[in-house]
Every structure is written in C-alpha cells, then in structure tokens.
PDB file of N, CA, C and O in Angstrom:
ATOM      1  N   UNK G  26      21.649  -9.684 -23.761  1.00 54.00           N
ATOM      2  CA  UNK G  26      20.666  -8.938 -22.995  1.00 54.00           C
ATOM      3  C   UNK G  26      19.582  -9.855 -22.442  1.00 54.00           C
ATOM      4  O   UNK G  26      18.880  -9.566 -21.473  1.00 54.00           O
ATOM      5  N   UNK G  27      19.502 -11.052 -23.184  1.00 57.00           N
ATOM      6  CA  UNK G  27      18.361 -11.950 -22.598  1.00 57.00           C
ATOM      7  C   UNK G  27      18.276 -12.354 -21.748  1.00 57.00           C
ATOM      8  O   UNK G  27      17.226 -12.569 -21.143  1.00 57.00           O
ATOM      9  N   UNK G  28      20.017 -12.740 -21.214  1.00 61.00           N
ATOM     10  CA  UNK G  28      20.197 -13.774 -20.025  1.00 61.00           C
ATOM     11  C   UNK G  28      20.083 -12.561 -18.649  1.00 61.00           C
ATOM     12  O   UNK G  28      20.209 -12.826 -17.453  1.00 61.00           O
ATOM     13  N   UNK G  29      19.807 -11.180 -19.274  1.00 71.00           N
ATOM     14  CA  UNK G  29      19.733 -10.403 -17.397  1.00 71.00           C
ATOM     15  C   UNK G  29      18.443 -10.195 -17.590  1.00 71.00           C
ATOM     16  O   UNK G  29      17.943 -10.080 -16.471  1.00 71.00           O
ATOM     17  N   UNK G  30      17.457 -10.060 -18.587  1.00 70.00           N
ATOM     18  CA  UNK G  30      15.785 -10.177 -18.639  1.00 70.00           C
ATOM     19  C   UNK G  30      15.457 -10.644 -17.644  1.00 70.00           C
ATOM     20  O   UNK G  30      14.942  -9.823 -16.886  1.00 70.00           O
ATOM     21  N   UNK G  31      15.551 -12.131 -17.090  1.00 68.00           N
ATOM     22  CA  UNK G  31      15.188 -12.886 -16.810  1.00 68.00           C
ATOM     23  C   UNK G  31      15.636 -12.985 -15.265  1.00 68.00           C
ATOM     24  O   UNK G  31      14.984 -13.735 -14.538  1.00 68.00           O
ATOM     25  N   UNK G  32      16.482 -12.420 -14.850  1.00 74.00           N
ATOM     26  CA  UNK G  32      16.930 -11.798 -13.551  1.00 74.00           C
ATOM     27  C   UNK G  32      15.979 -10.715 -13.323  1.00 74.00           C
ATOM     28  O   UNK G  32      15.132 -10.868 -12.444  1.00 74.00           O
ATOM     29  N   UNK G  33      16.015  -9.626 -14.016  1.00 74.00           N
ATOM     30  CA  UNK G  33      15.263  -8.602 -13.807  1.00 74.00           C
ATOM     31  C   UNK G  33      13.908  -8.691 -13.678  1.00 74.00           C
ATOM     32  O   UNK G  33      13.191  -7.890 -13.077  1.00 74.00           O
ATOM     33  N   UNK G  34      13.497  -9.897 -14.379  1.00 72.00           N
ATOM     34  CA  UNK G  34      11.976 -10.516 -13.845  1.00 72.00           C
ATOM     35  C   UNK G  34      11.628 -11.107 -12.689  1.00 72.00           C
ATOM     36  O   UNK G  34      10.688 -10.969 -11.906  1.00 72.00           O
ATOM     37  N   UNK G  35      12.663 -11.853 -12.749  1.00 73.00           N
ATOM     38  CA  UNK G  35      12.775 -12.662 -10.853  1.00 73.00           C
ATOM     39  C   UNK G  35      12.669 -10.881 -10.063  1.00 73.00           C
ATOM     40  O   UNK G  35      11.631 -10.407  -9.603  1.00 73.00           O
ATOM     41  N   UNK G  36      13.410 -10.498 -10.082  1.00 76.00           N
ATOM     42  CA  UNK G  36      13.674  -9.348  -8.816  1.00 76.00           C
ATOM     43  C   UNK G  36      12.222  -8.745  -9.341  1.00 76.00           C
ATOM     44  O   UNK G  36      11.677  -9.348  -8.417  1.00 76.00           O
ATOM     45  N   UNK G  37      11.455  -8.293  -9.798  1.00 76.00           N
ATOM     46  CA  UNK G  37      10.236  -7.600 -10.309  1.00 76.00           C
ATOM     47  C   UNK G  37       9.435  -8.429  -9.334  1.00 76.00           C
ATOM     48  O   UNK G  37       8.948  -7.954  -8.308  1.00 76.00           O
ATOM     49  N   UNK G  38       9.324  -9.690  -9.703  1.00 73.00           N
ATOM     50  CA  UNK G  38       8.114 -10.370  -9.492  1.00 73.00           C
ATOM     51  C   UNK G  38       8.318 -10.858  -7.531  1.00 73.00           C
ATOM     52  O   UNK G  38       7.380 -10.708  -6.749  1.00 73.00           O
ATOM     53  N   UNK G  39       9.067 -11.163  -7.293  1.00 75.00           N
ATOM     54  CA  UNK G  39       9.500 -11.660  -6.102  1.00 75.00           C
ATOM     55  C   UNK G  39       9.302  -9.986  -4.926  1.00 75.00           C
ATOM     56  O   UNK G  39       9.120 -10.032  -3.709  1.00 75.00           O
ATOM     57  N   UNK G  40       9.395  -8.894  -5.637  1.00 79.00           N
ATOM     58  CA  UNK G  40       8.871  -7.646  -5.132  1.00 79.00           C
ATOM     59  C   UNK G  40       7.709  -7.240  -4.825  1.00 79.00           C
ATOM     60  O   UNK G  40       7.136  -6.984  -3.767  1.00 79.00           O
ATOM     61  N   UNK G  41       7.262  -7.205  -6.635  1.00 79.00           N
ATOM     62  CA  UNK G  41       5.807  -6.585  -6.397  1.00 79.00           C
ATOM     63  C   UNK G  41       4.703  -7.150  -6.108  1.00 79.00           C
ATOM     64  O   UNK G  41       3.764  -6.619  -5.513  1.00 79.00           O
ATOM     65  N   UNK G  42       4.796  -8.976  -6.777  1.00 76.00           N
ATOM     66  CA  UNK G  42       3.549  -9.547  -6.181  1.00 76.00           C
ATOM     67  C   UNK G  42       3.335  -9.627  -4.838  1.00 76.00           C
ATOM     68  O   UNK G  42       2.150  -9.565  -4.511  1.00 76.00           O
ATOM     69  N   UNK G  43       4.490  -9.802  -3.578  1.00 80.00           N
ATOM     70  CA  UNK G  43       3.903  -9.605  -2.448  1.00 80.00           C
ATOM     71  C   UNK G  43       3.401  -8.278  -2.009  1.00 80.00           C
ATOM     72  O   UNK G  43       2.475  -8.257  -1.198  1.00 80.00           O
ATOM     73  N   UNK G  44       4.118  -6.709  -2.635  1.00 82.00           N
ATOM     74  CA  UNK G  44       3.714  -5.656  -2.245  1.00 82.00           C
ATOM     75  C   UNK G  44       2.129  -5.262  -2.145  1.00 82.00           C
ATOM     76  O   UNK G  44       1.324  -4.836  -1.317  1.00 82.00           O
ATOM     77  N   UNK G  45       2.206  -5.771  -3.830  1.00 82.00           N
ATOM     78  CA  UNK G  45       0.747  -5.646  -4.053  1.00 82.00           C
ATOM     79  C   UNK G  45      -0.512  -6.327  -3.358  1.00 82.00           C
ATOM     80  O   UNK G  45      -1.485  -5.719  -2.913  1.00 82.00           O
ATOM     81  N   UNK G  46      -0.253  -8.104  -3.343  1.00 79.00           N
ATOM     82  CA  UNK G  46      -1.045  -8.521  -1.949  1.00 79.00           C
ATOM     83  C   UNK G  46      -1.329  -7.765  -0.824  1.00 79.00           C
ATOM     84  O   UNK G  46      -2.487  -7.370  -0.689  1.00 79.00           O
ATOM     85  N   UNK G  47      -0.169  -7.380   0.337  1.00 81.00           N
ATOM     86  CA  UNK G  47      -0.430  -6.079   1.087  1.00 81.00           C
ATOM     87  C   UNK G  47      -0.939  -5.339   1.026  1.00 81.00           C
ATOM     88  O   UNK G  47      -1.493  -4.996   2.070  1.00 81.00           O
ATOM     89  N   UNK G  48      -1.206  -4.356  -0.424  1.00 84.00           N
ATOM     90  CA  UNK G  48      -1.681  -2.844  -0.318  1.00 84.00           C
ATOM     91  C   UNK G  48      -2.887  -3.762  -1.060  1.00 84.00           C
ATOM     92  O   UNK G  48      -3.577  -3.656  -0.046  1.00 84.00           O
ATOM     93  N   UNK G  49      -3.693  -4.530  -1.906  1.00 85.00           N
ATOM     94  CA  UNK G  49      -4.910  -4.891  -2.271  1.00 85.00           C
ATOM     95  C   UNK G  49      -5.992  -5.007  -0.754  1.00 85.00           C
ATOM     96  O   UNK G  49      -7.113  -4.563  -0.508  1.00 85.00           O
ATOM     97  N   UNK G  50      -4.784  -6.009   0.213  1.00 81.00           N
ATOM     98  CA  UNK G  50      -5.748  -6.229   1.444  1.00 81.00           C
ATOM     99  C   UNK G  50      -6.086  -5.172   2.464  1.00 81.00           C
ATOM    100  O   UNK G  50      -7.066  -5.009   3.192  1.00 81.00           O
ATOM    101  N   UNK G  51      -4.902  -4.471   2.276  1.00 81.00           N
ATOM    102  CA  UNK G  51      -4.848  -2.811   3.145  1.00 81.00           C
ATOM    103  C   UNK G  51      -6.116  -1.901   2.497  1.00 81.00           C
ATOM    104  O   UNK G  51      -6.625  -1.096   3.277  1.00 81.00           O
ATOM    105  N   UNK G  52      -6.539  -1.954   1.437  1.00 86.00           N
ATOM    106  CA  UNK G  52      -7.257  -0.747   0.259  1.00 86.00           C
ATOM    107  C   UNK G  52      -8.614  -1.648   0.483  1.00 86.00           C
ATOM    108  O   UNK G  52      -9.644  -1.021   0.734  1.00 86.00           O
ATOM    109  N   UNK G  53      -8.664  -2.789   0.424  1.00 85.00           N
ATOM    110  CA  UNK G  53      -9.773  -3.842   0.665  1.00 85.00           C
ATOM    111  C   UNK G  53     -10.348  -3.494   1.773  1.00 85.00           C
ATOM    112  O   UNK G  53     -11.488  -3.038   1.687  1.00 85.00           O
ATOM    113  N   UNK G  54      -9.728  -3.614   3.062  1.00 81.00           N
ATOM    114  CA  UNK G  54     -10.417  -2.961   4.291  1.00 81.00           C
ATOM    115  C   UNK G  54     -10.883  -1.731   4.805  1.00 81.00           C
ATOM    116  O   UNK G  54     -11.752  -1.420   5.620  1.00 81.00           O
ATOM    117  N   UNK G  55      -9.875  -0.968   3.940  1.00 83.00           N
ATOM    118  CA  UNK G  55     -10.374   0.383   4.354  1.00 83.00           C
ATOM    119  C   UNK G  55     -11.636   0.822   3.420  1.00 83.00           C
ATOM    120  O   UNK G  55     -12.533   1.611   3.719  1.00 83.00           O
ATOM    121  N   UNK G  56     -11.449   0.052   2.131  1.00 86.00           N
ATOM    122  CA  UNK G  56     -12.633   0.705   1.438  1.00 86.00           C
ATOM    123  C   UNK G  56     -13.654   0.418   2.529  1.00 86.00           C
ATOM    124  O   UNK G  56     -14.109   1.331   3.219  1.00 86.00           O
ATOM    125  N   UNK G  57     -14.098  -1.162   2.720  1.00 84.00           N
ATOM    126  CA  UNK G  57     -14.581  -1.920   3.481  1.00 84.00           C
ATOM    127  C   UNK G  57     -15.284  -1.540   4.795  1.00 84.00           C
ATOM    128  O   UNK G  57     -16.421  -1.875   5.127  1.00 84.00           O
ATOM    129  N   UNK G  58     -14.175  -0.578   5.672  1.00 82.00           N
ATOM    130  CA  UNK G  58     -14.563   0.404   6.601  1.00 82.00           C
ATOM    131  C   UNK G  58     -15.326   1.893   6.034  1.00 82.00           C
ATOM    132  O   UNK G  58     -16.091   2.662   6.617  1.00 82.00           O
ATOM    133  N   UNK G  59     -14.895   1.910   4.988  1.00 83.00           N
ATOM    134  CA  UNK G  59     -15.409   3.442   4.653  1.00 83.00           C
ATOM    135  C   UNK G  59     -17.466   3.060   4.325  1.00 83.00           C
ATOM    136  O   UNK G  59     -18.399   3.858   4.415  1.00 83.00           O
ATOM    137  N   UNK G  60     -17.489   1.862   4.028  1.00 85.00           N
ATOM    138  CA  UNK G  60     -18.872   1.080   3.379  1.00 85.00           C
ATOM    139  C   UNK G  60     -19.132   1.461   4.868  1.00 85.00           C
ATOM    140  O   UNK G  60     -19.685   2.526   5.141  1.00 85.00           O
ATOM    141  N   UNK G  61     -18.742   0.610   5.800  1.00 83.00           N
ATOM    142  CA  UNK G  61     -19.388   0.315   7.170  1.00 83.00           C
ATOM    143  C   UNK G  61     -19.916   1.813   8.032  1.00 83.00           C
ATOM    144  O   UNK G  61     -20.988   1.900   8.631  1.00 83.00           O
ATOM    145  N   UNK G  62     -18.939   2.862   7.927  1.00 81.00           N
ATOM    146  CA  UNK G  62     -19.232   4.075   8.324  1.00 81.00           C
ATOM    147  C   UNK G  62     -20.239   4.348   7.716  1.00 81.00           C
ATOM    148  O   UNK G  62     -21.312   4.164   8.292  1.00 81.00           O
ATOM    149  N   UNK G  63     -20.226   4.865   6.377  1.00 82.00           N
ATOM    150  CA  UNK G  63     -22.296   5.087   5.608  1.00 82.00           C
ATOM    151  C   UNK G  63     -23.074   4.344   6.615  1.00 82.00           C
ATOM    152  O   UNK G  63     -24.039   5.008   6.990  1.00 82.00           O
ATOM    153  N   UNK G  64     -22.958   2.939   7.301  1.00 83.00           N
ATOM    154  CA  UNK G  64     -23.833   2.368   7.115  1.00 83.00           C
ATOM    155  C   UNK G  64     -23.943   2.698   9.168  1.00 83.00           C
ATOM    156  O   UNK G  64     -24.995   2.792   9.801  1.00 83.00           O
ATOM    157  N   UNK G  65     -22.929   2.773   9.578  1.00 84.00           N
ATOM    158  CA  UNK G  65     -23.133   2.905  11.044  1.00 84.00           C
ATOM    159  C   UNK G  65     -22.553   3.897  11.821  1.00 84.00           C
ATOM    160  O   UNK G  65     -22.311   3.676  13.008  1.00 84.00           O
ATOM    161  N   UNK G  66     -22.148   5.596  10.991  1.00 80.00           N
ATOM    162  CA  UNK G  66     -21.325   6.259  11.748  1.00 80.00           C
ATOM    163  C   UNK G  66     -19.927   6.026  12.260  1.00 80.00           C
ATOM    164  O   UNK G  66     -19.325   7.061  12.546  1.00 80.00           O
ATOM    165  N   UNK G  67     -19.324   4.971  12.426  1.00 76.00           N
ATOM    166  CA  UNK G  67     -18.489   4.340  12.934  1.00 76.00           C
ATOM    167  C   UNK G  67     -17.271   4.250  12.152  1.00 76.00           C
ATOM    168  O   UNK G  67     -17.213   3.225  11.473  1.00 76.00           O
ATOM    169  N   UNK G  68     -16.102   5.183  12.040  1.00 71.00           N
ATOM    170  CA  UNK G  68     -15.347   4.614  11.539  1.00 71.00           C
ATOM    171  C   UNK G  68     -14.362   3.347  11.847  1.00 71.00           C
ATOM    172  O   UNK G  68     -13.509   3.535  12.715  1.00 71.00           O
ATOM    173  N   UNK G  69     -14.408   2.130  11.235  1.00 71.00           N
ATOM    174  CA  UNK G  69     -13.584   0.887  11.884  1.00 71.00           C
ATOM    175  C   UNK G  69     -12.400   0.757  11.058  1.00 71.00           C
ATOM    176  O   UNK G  69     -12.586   0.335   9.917  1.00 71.00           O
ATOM    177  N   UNK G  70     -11.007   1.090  11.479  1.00 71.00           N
ATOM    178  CA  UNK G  70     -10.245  -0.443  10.695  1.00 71.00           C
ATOM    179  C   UNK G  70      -9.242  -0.585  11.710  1.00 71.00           C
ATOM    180  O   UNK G  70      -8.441   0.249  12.131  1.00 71.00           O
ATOM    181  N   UNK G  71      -9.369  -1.433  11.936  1.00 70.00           N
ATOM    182  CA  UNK G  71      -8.647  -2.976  13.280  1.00 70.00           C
ATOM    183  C   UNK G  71      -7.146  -2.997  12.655  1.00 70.00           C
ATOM    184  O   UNK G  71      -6.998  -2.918  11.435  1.00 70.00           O
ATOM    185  N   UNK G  72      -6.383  -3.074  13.264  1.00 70.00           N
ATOM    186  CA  UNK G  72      -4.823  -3.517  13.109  1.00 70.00           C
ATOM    187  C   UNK G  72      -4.492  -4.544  12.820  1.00 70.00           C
ATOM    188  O   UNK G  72      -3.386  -4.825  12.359  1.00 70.00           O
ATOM    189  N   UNK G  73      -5.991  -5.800  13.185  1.00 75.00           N
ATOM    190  CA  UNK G  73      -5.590  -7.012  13.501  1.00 75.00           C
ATOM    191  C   UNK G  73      -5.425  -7.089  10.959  1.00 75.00           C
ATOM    192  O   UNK G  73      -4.949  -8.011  10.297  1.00 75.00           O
ATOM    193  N   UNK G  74      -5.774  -6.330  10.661  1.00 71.00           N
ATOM    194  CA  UNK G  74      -6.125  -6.201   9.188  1.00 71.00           C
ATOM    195  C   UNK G  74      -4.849  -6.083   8.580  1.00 71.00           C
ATOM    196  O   UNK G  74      -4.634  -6.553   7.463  1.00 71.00           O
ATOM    197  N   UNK G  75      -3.823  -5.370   9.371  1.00 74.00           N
ATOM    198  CA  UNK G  75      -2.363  -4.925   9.057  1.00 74.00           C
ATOM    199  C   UNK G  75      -1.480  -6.218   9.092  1.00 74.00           C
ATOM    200  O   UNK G  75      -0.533  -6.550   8.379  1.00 74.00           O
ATOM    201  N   UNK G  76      -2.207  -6.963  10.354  1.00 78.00           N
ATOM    202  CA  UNK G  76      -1.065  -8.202  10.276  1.00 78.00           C
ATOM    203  C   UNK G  76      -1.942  -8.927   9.834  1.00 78.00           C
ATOM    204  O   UNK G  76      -1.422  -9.702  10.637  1.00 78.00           O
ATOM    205  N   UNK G  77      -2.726  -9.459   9.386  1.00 76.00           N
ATOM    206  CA  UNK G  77      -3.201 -10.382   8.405  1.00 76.00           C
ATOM    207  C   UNK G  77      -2.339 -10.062   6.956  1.00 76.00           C
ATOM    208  O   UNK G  77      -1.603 -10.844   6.353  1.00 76.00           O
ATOM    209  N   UNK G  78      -2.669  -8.690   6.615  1.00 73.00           N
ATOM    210  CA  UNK G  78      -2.054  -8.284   5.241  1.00 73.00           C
ATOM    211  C   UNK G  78      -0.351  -8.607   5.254  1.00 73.00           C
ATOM    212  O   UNK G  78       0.147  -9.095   4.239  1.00 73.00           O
ATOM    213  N   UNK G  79       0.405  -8.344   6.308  1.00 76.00           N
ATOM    214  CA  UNK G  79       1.802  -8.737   6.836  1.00 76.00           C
ATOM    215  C   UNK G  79       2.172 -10.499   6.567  1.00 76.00           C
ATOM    216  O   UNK G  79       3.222 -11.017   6.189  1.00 76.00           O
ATOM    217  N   UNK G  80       0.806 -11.141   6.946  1.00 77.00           N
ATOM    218  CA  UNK G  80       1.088 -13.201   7.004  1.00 77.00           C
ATOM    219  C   UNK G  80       0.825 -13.436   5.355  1.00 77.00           C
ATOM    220  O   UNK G  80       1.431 -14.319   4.748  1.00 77.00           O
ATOM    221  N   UNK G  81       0.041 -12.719   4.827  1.00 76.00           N
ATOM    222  CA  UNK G  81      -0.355 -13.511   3.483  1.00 76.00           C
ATOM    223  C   UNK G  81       0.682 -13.212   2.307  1.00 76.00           C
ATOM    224  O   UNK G  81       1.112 -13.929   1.403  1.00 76.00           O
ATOM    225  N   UNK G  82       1.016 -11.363   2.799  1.00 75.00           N
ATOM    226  CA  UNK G  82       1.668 -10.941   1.756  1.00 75.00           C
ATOM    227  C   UNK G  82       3.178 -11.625   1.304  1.00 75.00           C
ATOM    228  O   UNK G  82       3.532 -11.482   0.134  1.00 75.00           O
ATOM    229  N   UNK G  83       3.856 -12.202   2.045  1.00 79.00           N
ATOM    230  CA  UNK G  83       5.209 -13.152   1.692  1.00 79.00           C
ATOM    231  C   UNK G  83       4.123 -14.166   0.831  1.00 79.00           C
ATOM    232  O   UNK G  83       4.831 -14.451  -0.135  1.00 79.00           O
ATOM    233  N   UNK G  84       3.002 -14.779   0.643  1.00 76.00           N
ATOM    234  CA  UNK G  84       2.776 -15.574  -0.179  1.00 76.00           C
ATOM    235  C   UNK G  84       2.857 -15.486  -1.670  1.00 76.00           C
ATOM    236  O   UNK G  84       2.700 -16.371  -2.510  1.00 76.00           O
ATOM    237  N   UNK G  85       3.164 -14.104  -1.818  1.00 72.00           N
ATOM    238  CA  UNK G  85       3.129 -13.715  -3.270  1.00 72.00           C
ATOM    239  C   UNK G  85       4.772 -14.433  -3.705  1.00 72.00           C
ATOM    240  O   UNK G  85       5.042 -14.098  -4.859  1.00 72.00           O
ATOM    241  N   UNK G  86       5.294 -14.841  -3.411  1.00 75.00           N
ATOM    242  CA  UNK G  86       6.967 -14.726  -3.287  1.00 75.00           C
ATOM    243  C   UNK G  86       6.814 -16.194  -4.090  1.00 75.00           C
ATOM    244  O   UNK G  86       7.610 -16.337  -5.018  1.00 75.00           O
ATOM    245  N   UNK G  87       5.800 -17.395  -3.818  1.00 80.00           N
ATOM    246  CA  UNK G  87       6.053 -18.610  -4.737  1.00 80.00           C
ATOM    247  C   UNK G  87       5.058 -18.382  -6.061  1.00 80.00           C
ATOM    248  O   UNK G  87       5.388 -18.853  -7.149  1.00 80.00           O
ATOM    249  N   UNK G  88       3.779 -17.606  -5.890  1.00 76.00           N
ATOM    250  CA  UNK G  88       3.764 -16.877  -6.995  1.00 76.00           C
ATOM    251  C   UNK G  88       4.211 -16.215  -8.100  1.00 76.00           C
ATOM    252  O   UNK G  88       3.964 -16.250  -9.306  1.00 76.00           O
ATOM    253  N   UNK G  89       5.143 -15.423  -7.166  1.00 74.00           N
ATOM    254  CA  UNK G  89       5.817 -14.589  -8.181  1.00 74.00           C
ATOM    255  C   UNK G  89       7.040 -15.671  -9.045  1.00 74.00           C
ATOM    256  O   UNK G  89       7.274 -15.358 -10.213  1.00 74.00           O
ATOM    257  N   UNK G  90       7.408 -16.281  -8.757  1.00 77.00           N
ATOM    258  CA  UNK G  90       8.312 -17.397  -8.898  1.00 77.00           C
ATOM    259  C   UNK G  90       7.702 -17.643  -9.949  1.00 77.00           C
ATOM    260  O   UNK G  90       7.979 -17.041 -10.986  1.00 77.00           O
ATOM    261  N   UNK G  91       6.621 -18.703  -9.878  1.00 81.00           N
ATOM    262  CA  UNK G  91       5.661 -19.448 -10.759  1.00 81.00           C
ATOM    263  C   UNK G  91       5.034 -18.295 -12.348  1.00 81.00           C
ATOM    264  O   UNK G  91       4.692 -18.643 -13.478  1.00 81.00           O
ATOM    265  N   UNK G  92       5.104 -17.193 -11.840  1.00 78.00           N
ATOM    266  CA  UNK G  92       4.819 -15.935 -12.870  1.00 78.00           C
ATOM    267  C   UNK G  92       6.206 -15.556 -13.567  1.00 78.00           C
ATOM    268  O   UNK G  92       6.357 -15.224 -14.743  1.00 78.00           O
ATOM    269  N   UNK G  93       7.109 -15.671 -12.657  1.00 76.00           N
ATOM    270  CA  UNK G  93       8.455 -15.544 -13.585  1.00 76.00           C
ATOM    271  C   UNK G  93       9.069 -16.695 -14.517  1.00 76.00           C
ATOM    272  O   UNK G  93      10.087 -16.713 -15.209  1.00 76.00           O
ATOM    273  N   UNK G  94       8.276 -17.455 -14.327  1.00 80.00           N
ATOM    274  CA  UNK G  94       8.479 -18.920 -14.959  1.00 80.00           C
ATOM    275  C   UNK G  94       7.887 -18.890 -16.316  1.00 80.00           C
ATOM    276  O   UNK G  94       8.380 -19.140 -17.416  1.00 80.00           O
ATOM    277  N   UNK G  95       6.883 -18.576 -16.010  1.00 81.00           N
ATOM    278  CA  UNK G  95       5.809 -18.603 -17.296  1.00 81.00           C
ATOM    279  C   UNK G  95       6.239 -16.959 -18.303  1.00 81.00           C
ATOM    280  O   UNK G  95       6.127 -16.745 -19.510  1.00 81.00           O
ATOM    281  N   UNK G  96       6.630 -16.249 -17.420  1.00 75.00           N
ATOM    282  CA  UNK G  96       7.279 -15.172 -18.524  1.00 75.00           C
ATOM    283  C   UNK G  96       8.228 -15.078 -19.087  1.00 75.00           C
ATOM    284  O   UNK G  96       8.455 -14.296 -20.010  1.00 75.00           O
ATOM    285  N   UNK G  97       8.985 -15.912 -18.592  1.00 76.00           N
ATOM    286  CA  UNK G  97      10.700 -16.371 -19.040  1.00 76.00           C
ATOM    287  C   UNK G  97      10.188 -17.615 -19.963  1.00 76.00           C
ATOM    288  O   UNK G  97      10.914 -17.591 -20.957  1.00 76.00           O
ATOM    289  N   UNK G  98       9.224 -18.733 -20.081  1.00 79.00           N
ATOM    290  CA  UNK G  98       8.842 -19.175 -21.080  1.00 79.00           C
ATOM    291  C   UNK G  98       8.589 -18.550 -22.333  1.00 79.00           C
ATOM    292  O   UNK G  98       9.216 -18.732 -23.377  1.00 79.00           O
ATOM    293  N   UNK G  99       7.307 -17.557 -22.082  1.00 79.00           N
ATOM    294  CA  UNK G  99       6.748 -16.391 -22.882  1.00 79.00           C
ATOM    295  C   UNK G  99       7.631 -15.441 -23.823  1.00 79.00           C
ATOM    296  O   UNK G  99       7.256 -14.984 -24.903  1.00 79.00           O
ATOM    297  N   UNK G 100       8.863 -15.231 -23.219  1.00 74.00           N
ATOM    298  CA  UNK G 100       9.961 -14.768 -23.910  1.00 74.00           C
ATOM    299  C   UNK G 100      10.912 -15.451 -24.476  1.00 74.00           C
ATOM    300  O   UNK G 100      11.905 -14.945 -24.998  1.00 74.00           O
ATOM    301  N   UNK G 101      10.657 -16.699 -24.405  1.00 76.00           N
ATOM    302  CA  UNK G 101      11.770 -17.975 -24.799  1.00 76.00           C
ATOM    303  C   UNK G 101      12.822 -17.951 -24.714  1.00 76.00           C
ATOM    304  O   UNK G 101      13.529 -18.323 -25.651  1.00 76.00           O
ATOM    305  N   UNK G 102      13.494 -17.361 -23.192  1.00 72.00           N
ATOM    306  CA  UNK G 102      14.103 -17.729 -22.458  1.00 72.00           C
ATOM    307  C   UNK G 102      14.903 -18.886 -22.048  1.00 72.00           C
ATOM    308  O   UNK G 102      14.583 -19.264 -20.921  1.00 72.00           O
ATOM    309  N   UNK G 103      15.464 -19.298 -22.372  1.00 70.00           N
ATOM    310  CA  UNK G 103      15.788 -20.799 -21.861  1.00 70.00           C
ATOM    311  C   UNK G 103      16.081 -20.851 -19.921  1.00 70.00           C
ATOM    312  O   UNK G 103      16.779 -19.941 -19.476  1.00 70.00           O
ATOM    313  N   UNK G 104      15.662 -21.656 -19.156  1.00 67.00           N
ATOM    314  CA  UNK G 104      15.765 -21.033 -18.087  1.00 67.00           C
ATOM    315  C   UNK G 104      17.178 -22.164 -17.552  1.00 67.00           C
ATOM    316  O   UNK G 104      18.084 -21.773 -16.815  1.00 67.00           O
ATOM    317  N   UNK G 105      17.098 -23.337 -18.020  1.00 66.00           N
ATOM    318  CA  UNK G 105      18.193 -24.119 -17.285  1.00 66.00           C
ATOM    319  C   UNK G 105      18.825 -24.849 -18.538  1.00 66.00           C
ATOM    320  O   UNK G 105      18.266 -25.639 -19.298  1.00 66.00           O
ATOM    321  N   UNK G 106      20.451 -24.276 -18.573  1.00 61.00           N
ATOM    322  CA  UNK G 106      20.954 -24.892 -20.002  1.00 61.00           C
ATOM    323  C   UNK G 106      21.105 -24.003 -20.642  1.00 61.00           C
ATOM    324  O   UNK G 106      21.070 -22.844 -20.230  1.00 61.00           O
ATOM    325  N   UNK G 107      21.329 -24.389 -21.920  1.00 56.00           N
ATOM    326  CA  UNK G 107      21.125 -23.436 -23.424  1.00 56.00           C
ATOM    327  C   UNK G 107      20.036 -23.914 -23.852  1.00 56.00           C
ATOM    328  O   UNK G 107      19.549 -23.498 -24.903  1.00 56.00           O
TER     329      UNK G 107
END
C-alpha cells in the first residue's frame, strides 16, 4: 500500500497546490475590491486579476513536487530504490 501513497500524493499535490494559488489570488482581490467599494462606492475587479491568477497558478506544480518530497520523506517512503 505504500508504494501507491506516494503516487496518490504526487497527483494531490501537483492538483491542489496550483488550484489553491488561483482561488487564494481570485478571493484576495475580490475581498480587496469589496474593501475598495466601502471606501469609494465603486465596485472594481479587473480581469487583468484572472490572468495574473492563470500565470502564477502553474507555479504551484514545482512546489507541489518539493511538498511531495518532503511527505514521502515524512512517511518513510523510500522514493528511488528500496
């Protein structure tokens, strides 16, 4: 069962850390806009916010890598070999 753990972590992590980047920067702006409206009537949120969140969010992908590394350690995993 150990040796598909460790698959099932890759596919986890290589998923959600970029998802989550996306929806942190998506929830970030809009809170962000919702501040700015109190402050000027105005509701703002720019698109240009959607594709920013679109360029960064694949960055989670060597992250998530680097997090599946250290959890497949954490579980003592062997990752290359026996």
């Amino acid at each position: 069962m150990k040796k598909y753990r460790k698959y099932l972590a890759l596919l986890f992590v290589c998923i959600a850390i970029p998802l989550l980047l996306f929806l942190i920067i998506l929830i970030t702006s809009l809170i962000s806009s919702v501040l700015l409206y109190f402050k000027t009537n105005q509701f703002v949120i720019n698109t240009e916010d959607i594709y920013i969140a679109c360029k960064i969010a694949p960055l989670g992908i060597p992250i998530g890598i680097y997090l599946w590394y250290l959890e497949c350690r954490r579980l003592g995993i062997n990752m290359f070999g026996k």
